[in-house]
XYZ file of C-alpha atoms in Angstrom:
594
model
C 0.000 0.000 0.000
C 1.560 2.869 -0.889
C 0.274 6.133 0.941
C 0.803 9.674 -1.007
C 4.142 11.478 0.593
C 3.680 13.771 3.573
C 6.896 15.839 4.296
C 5.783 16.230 8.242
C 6.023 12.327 8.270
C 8.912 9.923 8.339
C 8.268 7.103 6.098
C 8.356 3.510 7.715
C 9.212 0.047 5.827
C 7.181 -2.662 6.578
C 7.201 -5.828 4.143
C 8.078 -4.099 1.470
C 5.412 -1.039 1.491
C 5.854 2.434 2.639
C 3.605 4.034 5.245
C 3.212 6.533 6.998
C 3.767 7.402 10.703
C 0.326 9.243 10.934
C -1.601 6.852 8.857
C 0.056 3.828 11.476
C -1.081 6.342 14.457
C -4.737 6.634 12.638
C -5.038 3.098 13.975
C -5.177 4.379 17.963
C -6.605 7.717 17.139
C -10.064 6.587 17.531
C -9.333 5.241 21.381
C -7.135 8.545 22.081
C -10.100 10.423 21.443
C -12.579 8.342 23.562
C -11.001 8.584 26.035
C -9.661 12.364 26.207
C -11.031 13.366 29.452
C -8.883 10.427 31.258
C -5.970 11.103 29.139
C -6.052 15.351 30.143
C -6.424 14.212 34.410
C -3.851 11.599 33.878
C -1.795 14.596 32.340
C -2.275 17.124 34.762
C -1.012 15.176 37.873
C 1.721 13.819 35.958
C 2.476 17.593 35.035
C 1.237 18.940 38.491
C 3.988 16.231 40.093
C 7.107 17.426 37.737
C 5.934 20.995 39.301
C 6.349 20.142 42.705
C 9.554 17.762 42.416
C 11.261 21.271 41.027
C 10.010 23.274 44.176
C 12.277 21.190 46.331
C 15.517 23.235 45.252
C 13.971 26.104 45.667
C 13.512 25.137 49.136
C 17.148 23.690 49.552
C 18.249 26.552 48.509
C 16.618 28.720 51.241
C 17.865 26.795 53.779
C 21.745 26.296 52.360
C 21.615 29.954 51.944
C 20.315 30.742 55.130
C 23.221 28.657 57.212
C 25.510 29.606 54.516
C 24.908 33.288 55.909
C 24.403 31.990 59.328
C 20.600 33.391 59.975
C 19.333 29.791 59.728
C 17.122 29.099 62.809
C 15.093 25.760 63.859
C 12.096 27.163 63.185
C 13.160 27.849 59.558
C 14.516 24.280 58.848
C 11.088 22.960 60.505
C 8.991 25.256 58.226
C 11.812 23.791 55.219
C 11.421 20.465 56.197
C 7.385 20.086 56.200
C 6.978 22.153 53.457
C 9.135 18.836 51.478
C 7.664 16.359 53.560
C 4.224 17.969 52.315
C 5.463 18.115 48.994
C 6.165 14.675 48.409
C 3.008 13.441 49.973
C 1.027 15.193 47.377
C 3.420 13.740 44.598
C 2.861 9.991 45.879
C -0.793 10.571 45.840
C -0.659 12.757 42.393
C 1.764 9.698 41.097
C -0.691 6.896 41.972
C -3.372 9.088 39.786
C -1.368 9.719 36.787
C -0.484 5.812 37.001
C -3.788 4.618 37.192
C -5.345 6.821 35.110
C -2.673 6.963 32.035
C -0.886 3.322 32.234
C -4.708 1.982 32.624
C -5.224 3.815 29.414
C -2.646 1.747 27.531
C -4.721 -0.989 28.791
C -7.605 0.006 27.393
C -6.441 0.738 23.790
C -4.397 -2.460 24.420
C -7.569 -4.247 24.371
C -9.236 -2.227 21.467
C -6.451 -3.439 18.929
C -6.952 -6.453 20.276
C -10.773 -6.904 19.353
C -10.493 -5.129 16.672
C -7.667 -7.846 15.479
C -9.946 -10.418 16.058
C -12.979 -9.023 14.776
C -11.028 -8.295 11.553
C -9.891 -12.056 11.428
C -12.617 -13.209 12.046
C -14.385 -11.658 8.476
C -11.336 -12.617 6.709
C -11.816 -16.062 3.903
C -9.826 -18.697 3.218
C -6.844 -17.099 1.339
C -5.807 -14.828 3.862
C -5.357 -17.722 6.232
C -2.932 -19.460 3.862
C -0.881 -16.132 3.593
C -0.800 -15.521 7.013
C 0.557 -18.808 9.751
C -0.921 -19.004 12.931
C 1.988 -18.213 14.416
C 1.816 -14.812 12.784
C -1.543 -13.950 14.047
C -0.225 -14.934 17.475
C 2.517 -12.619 17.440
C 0.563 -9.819 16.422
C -1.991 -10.442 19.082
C 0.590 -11.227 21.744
C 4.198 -9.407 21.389
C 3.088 -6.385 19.068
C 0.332 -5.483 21.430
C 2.763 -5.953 24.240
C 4.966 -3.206 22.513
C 2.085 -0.934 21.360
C 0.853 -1.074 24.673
C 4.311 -0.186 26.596
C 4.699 2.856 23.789
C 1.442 4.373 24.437
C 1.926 3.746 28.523
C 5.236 4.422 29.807
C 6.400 5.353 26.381
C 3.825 8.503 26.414
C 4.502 9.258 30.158
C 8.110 9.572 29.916
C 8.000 11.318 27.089
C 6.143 13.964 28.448
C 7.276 13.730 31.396
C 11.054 14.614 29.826
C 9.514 17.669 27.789
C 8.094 19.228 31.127
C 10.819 18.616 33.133
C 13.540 19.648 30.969
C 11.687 22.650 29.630
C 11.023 23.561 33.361
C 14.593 22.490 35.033
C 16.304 24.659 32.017
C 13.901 27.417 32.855
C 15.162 27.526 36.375
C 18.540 26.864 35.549
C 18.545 30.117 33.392
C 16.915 31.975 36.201
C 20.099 31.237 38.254
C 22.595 31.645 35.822
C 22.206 32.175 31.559
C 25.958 31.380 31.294
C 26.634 27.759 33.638
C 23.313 26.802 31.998
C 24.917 27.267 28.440
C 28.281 25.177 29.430
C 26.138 22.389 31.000
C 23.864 21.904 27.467
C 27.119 21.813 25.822
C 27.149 18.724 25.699
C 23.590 17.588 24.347
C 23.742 17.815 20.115
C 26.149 14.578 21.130
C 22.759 12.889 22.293
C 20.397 14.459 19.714
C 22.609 12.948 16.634
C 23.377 9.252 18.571
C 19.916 8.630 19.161
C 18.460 9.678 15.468
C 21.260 7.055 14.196
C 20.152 4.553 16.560
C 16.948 4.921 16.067
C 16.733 4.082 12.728
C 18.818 0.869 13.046
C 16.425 -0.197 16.073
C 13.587 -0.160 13.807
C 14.915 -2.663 11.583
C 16.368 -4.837 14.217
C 13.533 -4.931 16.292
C 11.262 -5.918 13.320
C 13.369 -9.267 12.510
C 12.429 -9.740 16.509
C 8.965 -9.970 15.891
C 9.246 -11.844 12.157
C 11.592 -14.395 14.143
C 8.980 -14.854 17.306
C 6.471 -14.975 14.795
C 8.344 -17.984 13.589
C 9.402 -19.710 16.882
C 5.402 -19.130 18.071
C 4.395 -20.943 14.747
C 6.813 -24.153 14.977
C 6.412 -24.593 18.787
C 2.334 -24.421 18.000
C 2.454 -27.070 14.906
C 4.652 -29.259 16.897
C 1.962 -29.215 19.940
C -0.326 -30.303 17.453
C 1.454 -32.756 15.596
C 2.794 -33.865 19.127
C 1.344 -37.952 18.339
C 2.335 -37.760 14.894
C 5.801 -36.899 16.537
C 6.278 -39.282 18.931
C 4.980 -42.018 16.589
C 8.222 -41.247 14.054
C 10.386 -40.678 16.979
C 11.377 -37.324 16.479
C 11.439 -35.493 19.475
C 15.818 -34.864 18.622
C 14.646 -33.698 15.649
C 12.160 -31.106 16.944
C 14.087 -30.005 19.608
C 17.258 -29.256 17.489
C 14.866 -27.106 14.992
C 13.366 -25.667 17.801
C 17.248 -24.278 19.380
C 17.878 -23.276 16.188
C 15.018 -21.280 16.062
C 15.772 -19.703 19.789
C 19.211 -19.350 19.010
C 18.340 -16.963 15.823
C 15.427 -15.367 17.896
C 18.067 -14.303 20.666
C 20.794 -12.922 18.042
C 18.667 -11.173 17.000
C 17.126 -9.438 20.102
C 20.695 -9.440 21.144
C 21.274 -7.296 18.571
C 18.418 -4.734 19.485
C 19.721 -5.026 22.936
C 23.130 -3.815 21.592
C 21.553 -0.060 19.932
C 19.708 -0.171 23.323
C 22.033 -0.898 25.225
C 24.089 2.228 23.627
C 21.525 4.949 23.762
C 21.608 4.757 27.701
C 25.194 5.144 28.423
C 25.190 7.836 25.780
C 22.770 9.522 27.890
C 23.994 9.197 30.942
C 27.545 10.441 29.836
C 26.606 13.038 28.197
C 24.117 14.543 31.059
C 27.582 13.792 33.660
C 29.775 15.527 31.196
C 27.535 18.426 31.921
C 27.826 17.725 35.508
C 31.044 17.618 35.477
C 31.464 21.154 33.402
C 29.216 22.730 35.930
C 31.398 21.664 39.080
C 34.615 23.271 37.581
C 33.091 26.646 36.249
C 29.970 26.845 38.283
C 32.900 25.839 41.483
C 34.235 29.408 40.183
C 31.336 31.259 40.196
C 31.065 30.109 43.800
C 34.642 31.288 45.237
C 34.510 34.432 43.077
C 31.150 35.355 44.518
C 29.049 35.784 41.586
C 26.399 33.583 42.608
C 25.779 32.179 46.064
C 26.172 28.206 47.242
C 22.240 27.808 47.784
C 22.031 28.890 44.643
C 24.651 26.155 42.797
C 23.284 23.886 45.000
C 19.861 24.209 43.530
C 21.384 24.712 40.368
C 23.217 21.134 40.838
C 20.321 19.490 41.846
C 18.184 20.936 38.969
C 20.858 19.401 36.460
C 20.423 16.051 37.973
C 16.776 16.130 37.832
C 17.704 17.092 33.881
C 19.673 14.026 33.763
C 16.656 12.154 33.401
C 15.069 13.523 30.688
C 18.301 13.642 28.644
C 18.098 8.881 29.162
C 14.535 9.390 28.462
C 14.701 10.661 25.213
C 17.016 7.361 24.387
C 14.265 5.616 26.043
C 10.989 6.749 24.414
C 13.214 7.120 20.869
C 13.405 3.394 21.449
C 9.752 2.708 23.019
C 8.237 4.722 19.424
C 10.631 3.049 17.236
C 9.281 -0.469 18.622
C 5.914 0.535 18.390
C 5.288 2.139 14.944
C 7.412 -0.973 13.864
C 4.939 -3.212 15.684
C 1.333 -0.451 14.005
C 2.959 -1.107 10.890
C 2.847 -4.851 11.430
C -0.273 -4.619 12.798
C -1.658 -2.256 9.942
C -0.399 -4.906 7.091
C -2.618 -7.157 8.685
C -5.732 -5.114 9.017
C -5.807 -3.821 5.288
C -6.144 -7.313 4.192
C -10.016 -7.666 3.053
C -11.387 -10.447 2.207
C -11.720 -11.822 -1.187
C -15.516 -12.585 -0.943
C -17.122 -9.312 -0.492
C -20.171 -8.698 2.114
C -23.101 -6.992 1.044
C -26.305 -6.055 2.703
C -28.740 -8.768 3.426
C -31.087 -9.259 0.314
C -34.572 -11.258 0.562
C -34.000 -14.287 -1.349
C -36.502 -16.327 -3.760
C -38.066 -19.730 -3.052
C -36.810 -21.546 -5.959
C -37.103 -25.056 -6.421
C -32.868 -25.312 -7.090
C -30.658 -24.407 -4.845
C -27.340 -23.470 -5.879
C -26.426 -23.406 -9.538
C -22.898 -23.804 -11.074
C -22.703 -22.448 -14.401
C -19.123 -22.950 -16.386
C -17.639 -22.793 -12.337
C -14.362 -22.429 -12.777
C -11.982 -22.596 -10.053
C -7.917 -22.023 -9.618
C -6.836 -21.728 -5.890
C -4.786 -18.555 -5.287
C -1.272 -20.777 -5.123
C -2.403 -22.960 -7.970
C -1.324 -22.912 -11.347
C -4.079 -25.261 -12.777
C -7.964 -24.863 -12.436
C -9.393 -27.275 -9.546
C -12.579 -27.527 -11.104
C -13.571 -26.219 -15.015
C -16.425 -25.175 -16.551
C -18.453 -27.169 -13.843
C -22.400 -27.034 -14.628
C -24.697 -28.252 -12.177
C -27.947 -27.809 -10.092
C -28.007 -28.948 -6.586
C -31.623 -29.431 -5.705
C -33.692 -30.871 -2.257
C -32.821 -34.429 -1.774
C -29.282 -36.438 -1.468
C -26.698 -35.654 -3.928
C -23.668 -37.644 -3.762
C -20.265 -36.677 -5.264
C -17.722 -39.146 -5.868
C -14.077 -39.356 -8.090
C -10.532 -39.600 -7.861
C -8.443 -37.359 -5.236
C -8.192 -34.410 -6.139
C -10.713 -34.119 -9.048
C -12.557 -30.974 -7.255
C -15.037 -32.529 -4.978
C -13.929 -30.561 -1.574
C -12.540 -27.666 -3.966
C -16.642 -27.431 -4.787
C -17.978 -27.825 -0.990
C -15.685 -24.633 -0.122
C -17.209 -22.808 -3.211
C -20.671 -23.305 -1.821
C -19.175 -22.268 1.386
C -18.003 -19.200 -0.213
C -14.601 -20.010 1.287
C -12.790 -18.102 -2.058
C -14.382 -16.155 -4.514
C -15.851 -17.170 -7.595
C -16.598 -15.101 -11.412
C -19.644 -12.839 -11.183
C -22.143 -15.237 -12.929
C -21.114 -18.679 -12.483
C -22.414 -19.743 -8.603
C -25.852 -18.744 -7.805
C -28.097 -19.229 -4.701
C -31.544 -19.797 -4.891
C -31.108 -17.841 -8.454
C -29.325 -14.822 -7.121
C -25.607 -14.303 -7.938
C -23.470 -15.344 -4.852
C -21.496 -12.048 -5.217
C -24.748 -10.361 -4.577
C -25.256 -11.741 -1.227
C -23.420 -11.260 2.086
C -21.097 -14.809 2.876
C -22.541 -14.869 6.460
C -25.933 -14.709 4.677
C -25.480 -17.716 2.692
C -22.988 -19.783 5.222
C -26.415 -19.446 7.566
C -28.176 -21.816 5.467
C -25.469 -24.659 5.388
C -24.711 -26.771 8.031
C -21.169 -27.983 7.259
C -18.846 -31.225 8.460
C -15.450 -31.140 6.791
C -12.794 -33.512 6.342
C -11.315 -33.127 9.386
C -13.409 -32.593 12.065
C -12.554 -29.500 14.190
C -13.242 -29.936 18.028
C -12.110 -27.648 21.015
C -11.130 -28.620 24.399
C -14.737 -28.309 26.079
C -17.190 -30.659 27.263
C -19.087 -33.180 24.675
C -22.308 -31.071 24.803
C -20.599 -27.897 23.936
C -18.837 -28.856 20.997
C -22.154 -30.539 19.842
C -23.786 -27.251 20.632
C -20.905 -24.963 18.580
C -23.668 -23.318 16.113
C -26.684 -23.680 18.417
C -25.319 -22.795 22.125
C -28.594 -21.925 23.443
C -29.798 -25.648 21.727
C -31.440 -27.264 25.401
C -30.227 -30.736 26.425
C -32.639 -32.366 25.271
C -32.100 -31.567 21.402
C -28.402 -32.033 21.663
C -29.033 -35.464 22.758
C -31.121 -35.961 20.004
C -28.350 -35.316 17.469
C -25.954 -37.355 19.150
C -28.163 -40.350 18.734
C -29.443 -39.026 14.975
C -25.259 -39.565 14.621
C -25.363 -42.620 16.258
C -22.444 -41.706 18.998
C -24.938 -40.991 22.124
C -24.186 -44.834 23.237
C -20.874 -44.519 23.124
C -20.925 -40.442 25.191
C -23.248 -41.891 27.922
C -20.266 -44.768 28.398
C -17.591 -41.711 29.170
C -17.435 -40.589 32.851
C -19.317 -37.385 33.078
C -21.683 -38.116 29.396
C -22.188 -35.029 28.043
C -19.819 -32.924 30.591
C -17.187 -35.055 29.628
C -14.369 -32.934 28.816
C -12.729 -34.555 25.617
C -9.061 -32.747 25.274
C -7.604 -30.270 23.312
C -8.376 -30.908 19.125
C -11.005 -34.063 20.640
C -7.395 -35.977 21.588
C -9.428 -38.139 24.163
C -11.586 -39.701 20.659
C -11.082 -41.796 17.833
C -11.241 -40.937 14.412
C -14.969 -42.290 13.884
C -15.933 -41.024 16.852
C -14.389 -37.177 16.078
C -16.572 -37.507 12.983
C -19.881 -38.527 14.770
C -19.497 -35.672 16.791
C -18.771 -33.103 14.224
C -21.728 -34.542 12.273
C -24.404 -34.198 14.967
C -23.425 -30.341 15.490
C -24.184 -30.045 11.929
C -27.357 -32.050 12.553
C -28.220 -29.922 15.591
C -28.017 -26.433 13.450
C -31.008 -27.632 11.641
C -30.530 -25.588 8.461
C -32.003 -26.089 4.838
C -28.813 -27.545 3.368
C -26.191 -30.076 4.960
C -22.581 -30.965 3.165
C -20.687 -33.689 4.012
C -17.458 -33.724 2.778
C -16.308 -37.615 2.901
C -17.088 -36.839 6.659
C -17.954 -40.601 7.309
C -14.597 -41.967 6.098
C -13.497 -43.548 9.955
C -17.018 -45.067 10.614
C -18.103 -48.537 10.280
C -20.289 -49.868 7.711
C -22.890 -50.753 10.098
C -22.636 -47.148 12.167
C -22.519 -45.487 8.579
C -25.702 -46.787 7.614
C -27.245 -46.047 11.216
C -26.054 -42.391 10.605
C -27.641 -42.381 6.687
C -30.846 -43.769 7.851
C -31.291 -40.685 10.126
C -30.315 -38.281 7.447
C -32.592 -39.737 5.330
C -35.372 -39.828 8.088
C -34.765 -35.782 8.386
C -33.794 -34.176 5.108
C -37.308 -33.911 3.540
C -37.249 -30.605 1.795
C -34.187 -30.218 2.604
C -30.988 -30.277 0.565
C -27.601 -32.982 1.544
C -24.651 -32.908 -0.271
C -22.056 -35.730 0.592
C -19.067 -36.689 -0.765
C -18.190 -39.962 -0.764
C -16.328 -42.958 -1.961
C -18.115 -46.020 -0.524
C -20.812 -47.167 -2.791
C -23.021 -48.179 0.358
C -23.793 -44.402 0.920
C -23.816 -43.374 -2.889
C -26.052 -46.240 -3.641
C -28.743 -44.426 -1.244
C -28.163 -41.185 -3.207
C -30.917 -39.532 -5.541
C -28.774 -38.233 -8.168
C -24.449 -38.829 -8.038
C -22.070 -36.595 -10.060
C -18.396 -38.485 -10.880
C -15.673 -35.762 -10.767
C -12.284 -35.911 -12.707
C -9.202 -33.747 -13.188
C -11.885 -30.817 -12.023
C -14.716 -31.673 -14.616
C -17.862 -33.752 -14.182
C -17.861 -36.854 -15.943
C -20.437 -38.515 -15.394
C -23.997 -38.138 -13.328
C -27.014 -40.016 -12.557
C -28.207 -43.010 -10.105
C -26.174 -45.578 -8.815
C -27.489 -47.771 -11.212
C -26.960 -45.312 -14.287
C -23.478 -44.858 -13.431
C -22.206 -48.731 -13.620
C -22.077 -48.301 -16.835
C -18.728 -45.600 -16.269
C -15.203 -47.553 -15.653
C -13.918 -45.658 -12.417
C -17.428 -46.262 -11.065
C -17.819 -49.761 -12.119
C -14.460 -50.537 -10.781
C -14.955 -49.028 -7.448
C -18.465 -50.683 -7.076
C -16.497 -54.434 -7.740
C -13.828 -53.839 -5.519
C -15.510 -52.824 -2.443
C -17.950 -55.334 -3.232
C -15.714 -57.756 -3.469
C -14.113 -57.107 0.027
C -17.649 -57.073 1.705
């Protein structure tokens, strides 16, 4: 994305585009200005406590002066001493405000990127999930938040805190002397050029940090996952040796952040002591030649240290920004992404006797270089349609079309006669129940995965689903039924049993069309026909699509279509499509072996 130049704005490279630092700060803007009224109290104690921190020389310095002339009394150093004991009261209590009011604030807009991350993912279709890893979306959710957070917390706080402070302390400083206050900023263009140079190098560094956790979050993830497949090949050596590699190049790396961090802090620090140290030898001869008094280089002292501060601050918050426009820019690659299947309002749709069309459908995945399914024609009416053919002719390439999953040509995919890029995805999606492949279960109870798309569904109708997928036998056997808790990804199932469960969620939804993509593959014959007998028993006026290759489910099947190499070959009944080889040859052989 490029974004049209702005000379008030330093440009920032992010994955090869160029943005801009106020179109990256457009992204928090919104929250800023919600929340104004905390930010401006949060600001005024933090500015009402830099204040009263720079009364306290002033009040050293009456009392230095005062024994310095010898007038000092007790009741003078009493009134001296409460009037800083006072003082710092109010700055603990002013401190705790400014704390809780602005570093709660970070908090807050930490959390609004956050939904707003989600949210965004959420709407996003299958393509953007095979640009972007899991890992990834965990980084940017976890660590760049982190950052963003830390930049618009402390990051903000110091960084006005520095301004006041030094604008204030310099103020004072001039008040007691134009000329010492000169020799002791000698030393600060030093700071100013280190710390643009460093800067720019941090930004870089730092954003290999986050690429490389992005990484490491990704491969320690997929191994959890994979963690039987693992063990079964024996290759926990192997994983762990990828996985030092990976920490190894994930700590040279932050290593080398550390090392422009690590240098903008000792710059700092020397140069505000090389001002110190100036101001001892000619402030030192002010002193003995009289021209100002010793309360007054006293204060003068102490107002340098308190400018000391300010002077590793600005090395500080260079480095807090620097992180966290790196980490908005990440964050703002992400969120420009739209998804490929546009939504659109909500449109009343027509009772038509068909339910989708496919005219000419044809289909090449983003990554692919041939079509997955060509010049597909076909109408998908009530009843059970069966699809069947060789891997990877197109079957599952067609259920994720229906599914608007990826876009399609204007004109070529139509529900109930209305052009699918007409209609809003969620629109559609709300009328298909959907079991894929691979079932996809989280680590709840049996009754809550069952009730995924229906969670107000009462107990008595999620029961009913189990049994309509023949697996309520075998959940009333588990201790706790229903509140059994079945592990992370359904770990604590089989295969068949996975399946079942996937299927009666999809059962429990209820909706006008059901797909079934080869979702019955780790079930018995005899469960597999307990399961079709209840479909059948439930789909009248209603629409199943199920692919398939065992010829006891297809034989049950109103109308089959035969995919290969992305085209339909053949269609018809069970008994019209004996007549096709592949058919005919898969109908012998599993006969055979009954």
């Amino acid at each position: 994305m490029s974004v049209a130049a702005d000379p008030s704005n330093a440009p920032l490279t992010e994955g090869g585009r160029t943005t801009r630092a106020r179109v990256l700060l457009g992204l928090v803007r919104p929250v800023f200005r919600r929340h104004w009224l905390r930010l401006v109290l949060g600001f005024v104690a933090l500015i009402t406590v830099d204040f009263l921190q720079l009364t306290i020389p002033r009040f050293v310095k009456t009392a230095v002066d005062a024994l310095g002339a010898g007038t000092a009394t007790q009741p003078l150093l009493l009134h001296v001493s409460g009037a800083i004991c006072l003082v710092a009261v109010v700055v603990a209590v002013l401190r705790f405000v400014w704390r809780y009011l602005i570093i709660g604030f970070s908090r807050i807009l930490e959390k609004s990127l956050r939904d707003r991350l989600f949210n965004h993912v959420l709407r996003m279709d299958q393509p953007f999930f095979e640009r972007w890893t899991t890992g990834d979306l965990m980084a940017h959710s976890s660590n760049d938040l982190s950052v963003i957070q830390m930049a618009c917390g402390m990051g903000l706080v110091a960084a006005v805190d520095a301004l006041v402070m030094s604008t204030a302390a310099v103020g004072f400083m001039l008040a007691i002397s134009v000329k010492l206050t000169l020799i002791a900023l000698l030393p600060m263009p030093l700071l100013i050029l280190c710390t643009r140079v460093l800067s720019g190098r941090l930004h870089h560094r730092f954003n290999l940090v986050q690429e490389q956790f992005s990484l490491l979050t990704e491969f320690a993830r997929a191994t959890l996952v994979a963690i039987r497949l693992i063990k079964a090949y024996t290759l926990e050596r192997f994983q762990e040796d990828r996985f030092r590699a990976l920490g190894e190049q994930y700590v040279h790396s932050n290593l080398r952040v550390a090392a422009v961090q690590g240098l903008l802090f000792p710059i700092s620090t020397l140069v505000g002591n090389a001002g110190m140290l100036l101001l001892l030898y000619y402030g030192g001869i002010e002193v003995i030649e009289g021209r100002i008094s010793i309360g007054s280089f006293v204060a003068f002292v102490s107002y340098l240290y308190m400018l000391i501060w300010p002077m590793m601050a600005i090395g500080w918050v260079a480095n807090l920004v620097q992180r966290g426009l790196t980490s908005l820019a990440r964050i703002h690659r992400l969120l420009v992404e739209e998804p490929m299947a546009v939504h659109t309002p909500t449109l009343a749709l027509p009772q038509t006797t068909t339910v989708y069309r496919c005219r000419d459908l044809t289909f090449t995945y983003p990554a692919g270089s041939r079509p997955a399914l060509a010049a597909v024609s076909l109408d998908i009416e009530p009843g059970l349609l069966g699809v069947s053919g060789r891997t990877g002719s197109g079957k599952s390439t067609l259920c994720k079309l229906l599914l608007r999953m990826y876009p399609v040509a204007d004109n070529t995919l139509f529900f109930r006669g209305v052009d699918v890029n007409r209609l809003d995805p969620a629109q559609l999606r709300a009328a298909i129940a959907y079991v894929g492949q691979e079932p996809v279960l989280f680590a709840g109870t049996i009754a809550d995965n069952i009730a995924l798309g229906r969670p107000d569904a009462p107990r008595a109708e999620i029961e009913a689903a189990a049994r309509a997928a023949a697996i309520d036998a075998e959940i009333q056997g588990f201790t706790g039924g229903y509140q059994a808790v079945i592990g992370e990804r359904g770990i604590k199932l089989s295969g068949g049993q996975r399946q079942r469960l996937a299927l009666a969620r999809a059962l429990l939804c209820d909706r006008p069309m059901l797909v079934i993509d080869d979702a019955l593959s780790a079930i018995d014959v005899e469960t597999e026909q307990q399961v079709l007998a209840s479909i059948l028993a439930s789909i009248r006026g209603k629409t199943v699509l199920i692919v398939s290759h065992r010829i006891n489910v297809l034989r049950r099947c109103d109308r089959i279509v035969l995919f290969d190499a992305g085209r339909i070959v053949a269609r018809g009944t069970h008994r019209d499509l004996l007549v096709d080889p592949f058919y005919r040859a898969m109908a012998d052989k599993q006969e055979s072996h009954a």
